[in-house]
Short mmCIF file of C-alpha atoms in Angstrom, two decimals:
data_model
loop_
_atom_site.label_atom_id
_atom_site.label_comp_id
_atom_site.label_asym_id
_atom_site.label_seq_id
_atom_site.Cartn_x
_atom_site.Cartn_y
_atom_site.Cartn_z
CA UNK C 261 16.91 43.32 -5.21
CA UNK C 262 15.60 41.85 -7.91
CA UNK C 263 18.73 41.88 -10.08
CA UNK C 264 19.25 40.00 -6.47
CA UNK C 265 17.25 37.76 -5.98
CA UNK C 266 17.33 36.81 -9.96
CA UNK C 267 21.10 36.62 -10.06
CA UNK C 268 20.20 33.60 -6.92
CA UNK C 269 17.46 31.67 -9.16
CA UNK C 270 19.92 31.12 -11.98
CA UNK C 271 21.80 29.91 -9.55
CA UNK C 272 20.13 27.65 -8.21
CA UNK C 273 19.00 26.18 -11.56
CA UNK C 274 22.39 25.66 -13.25
CA UNK C 275 23.24 23.75 -10.09
CA UNK C 276 19.97 21.55 -10.72
CA UNK C 277 21.29 21.75 -14.39
CA UNK C 278 24.44 20.33 -13.29
CA UNK C 279 23.44 17.42 -10.99
CA UNK C 280 20.96 16.30 -13.30
CA UNK C 281 21.64 12.63 -15.24
CA UNK C 282 22.04 12.08 -18.70
CA UNK C 283 19.24 10.46 -20.98
CA UNK C 284 19.18 6.39 -20.79
CA UNK C 285 20.92 5.20 -24.15
CA UNK C 286 18.11 3.91 -26.36
CA UNK C 287 19.09 1.50 -28.97
CA UNK C 288 20.63 1.84 -32.27
CA UNK C 289 17.38 -0.41 -33.76
CA UNK C 290 13.95 1.38 -33.05
CA UNK C 291 12.63 -3.14 -32.69
CA UNK C 292 15.28 -3.99 -30.63
CA UNK C 293 13.84 -0.63 -28.41
CA UNK C 294 10.36 -1.54 -28.66
CA UNK C 295 10.97 -5.23 -27.62
CA UNK C 296 12.37 -3.92 -24.60
CA UNK C 297 9.34 -2.29 -23.81
CA UNK C 298 7.56 -4.67 -24.49
CA UNK C 299 9.43 -7.04 -22.16
CA UNK C 300 9.89 -4.32 -19.58
CA UNK C 301 6.26 -3.24 -19.20
CA UNK C 302 5.62 -6.53 -18.00
CA UNK C 303 8.46 -6.62 -15.43
CA UNK C 304 8.39 -4.67 -11.70
CA UNK C 305 11.42 -2.86 -10.42
CA UNK C 306 13.23 -4.84 -8.15
CA UNK C 307 14.04 -1.12 -6.11
CA UNK C 308 10.99 0.39 -6.50
CA UNK C 309 7.95 -2.52 -6.22
CA UNK C 310 5.43 -0.11 -7.39
CA UNK C 311 6.69 1.01 -11.02
CA UNK C 312 7.62 -1.09 -14.67
CA UNK C 313 10.99 -1.97 -15.46
CA UNK C 314 10.49 0.20 -18.26
CA UNK C 315 9.09 3.09 -16.28
CA UNK C 316 12.18 2.78 -13.37
CA UNK C 317 14.50 5.35 -13.44
CA UNK C 318 16.83 3.87 -10.43
CA UNK C 319 20.09 2.22 -11.36
CA UNK C 320 19.53 -1.15 -11.21
CA UNK C 321 15.87 -0.77 -13.77
CA UNK C 322 18.70 1.47 -16.25
CA UNK C 323 20.98 -2.46 -15.79
CA UNK C 324 18.48 -4.85 -16.11
CA UNK C 325 17.24 -2.80 -19.30
CA UNK C 326 20.66 -3.14 -20.40
CA UNK C 327 20.86 -6.84 -19.54
CA UNK C 328 17.57 -6.98 -21.54
CA UNK C 329 18.98 -5.00 -25.02
CA UNK C 330 22.36 -7.42 -24.77
CA UNK C 331 20.18 -10.47 -24.41
CA UNK C 332 17.91 -9.04 -27.63
CA UNK C 333 20.86 -8.49 -29.09
CA UNK C 334 22.03 -11.85 -29.28
CA UNK C 335 19.31 -13.06 -31.12
CA UNK C 336 17.61 -14.26 -27.83
CA UNK C 337 13.68 -14.42 -28.13
CA UNK C 338 11.02 -12.99 -25.80
CA UNK C 339 10.18 -16.19 -23.82
CA UNK C 340 13.48 -17.01 -23.42
CA UNK C 341 14.48 -13.07 -21.82
CA UNK C 342 11.60 -13.71 -19.06
CA UNK C 343 13.22 -17.27 -17.99
CA UNK C 344 16.66 -15.58 -17.71
CA UNK C 345 15.08 -13.61 -15.65
CA UNK C 346 12.19 -15.34 -13.81
CA UNK C 347 16.09 -17.82 -12.92
CA UNK C 348 18.10 -15.36 -11.59
CA UNK C 349 15.44 -12.70 -9.53
CA UNK C 350 13.07 -15.20 -9.55
CA UNK C 351 8.39 -14.78 -10.10
CA UNK C 352 8.96 -11.61 -7.49
CA UNK C 353 9.86 -9.61 -11.00
CA UNK C 354 6.97 -10.63 -13.09
CA UNK C 355 3.90 -8.44 -12.40
CA UNK C 356 1.56 -11.54 -12.78
CA UNK C 357 3.53 -14.58 -11.75
CA UNK C 358 2.97 -17.87 -13.27
CA UNK C 359 0.04 -19.57 -10.72
CA UNK C 360 2.02 -22.66 -9.30
CA UNK C 361 2.28 -24.96 -6.04
CA UNK C 362 4.71 -22.03 -4.78
CA UNK C 363 2.59 -18.62 -5.61
CA UNK C 364 -0.92 -19.91 -4.60
CA UNK C 365 -0.30 -17.91 -1.55
CA UNK C 366 -0.45 -14.72 -4.18
CA UNK C 367 -3.01 -15.84 -6.45
CA UNK C 368 -5.41 -17.27 -3.48
CA UNK C 369 -4.23 -15.07 -0.57
CA UNK C 370 -6.58 -11.91 -1.01
CA UNK C 371 -9.35 -14.04 -1.05
CA UNK C 372 -8.99 -15.24 1.63
CA UNK C 373 -8.25 -12.90 4.29
CA UNK C 374 -11.40 -10.72 2.31
CA UNK C 375 -13.29 -14.45 3.27
CA UNK C 376 -12.24 -14.53 6.85
CA UNK C 377 -13.14 -10.23 7.58
CA UNK C 378 -16.75 -11.03 6.56
CA UNK C 379 -16.67 -13.91 8.47
CA UNK C 380 -15.08 -12.16 11.53
CA UNK C 381 -17.65 -9.09 10.48
CA UNK C 382 -20.71 -11.17 10.59
CA UNK C 383 -19.47 -12.90 13.66
CA UNK C 384 -19.55 -9.82 15.29
CA UNK C 385 -22.46 -8.53 14.10
CA UNK C 386 -24.47 -11.16 15.68
CA UNK C 387 -22.91 -11.31 19.13
CA UNK C 388 -23.28 -8.14 19.57
CA UNK C 389 -26.76 -7.99 18.47
CA UNK C 390 -27.76 -11.71 20.70
CA UNK C 391 -26.42 -9.22 23.58
CA UNK C 392 -28.73 -6.61 23.46
CA UNK C 393 -31.05 -7.24 25.14
CA UNK C 394 -35.11 -6.77 24.15
CA UNK C 395 -37.46 -4.70 25.95
CA UNK C 396 -41.36 -4.56 25.46
CA UNK C 397 -42.46 -1.48 26.97
CA UNK C 398 -45.39 -1.49 29.00
CA UNK C 399 -49.26 0.34 27.61
CA UNK C 400 -47.97 2.59 30.56
CA UNK C 401 -44.62 3.45 28.63
CA UNK C 402 -45.98 3.93 25.70
CA UNK C 403 -48.90 6.11 27.00
CA UNK C 404 -45.68 8.45 28.70
CA UNK C 405 -44.10 8.86 25.16
CA UNK C 406 -47.50 9.07 23.20
CA UNK C 407 -47.31 12.46 25.90
CA UNK C 408 -43.64 13.65 25.71
CA UNK C 409 -44.05 13.59 21.82
CA UNK C 410 -47.17 15.67 22.25
CA UNK C 411 -45.45 18.20 23.79
CA UNK C 412 -42.70 18.17 22.18
CA UNK C 413 -45.44 19.10 19.42
CA UNK C 414 -46.95 21.92 20.88
CA UNK C 415 -43.71 23.81 22.27
CA UNK C 416 -42.24 23.47 18.92
CA UNK C 417 -45.27 25.31 17.12
CA UNK C 418 -45.74 27.37 19.75
CA UNK C 419 -42.03 28.65 19.22
CA UNK C 420 -42.71 29.39 15.62
#
């Protein structure tokens, strides 16, 4: 039984190994690889969207890193490479898009939504407080409450 389980486990592991992808090739030059990493960490993977281009393992991210390597080998500066990527894929490719009229909503939108939420909450709380009836108890009602509270206090002492 143990031999059979071991055999099945080894077969399953060998299947996983056969489907594994090769590691992405590093640049021949370590400086090129450092530049690639620093540039691609500032860019968003267009497939994953929550990962940087440097951290993503999608096929598109691999292609984009390959493209950046080629641009680095051609002697392009970091700014030229960023400009190329933005021209090709739009400001969305950058984690920190520039502040310009077309991206104002990205930069100011969350604060506007927060302010609208606070205004709605305050309005709701004011309406709720104003709609609650304000009741003033008479002296007789206050005496009844005091009597009830004293009786409850006595029952608690008697139970102990």
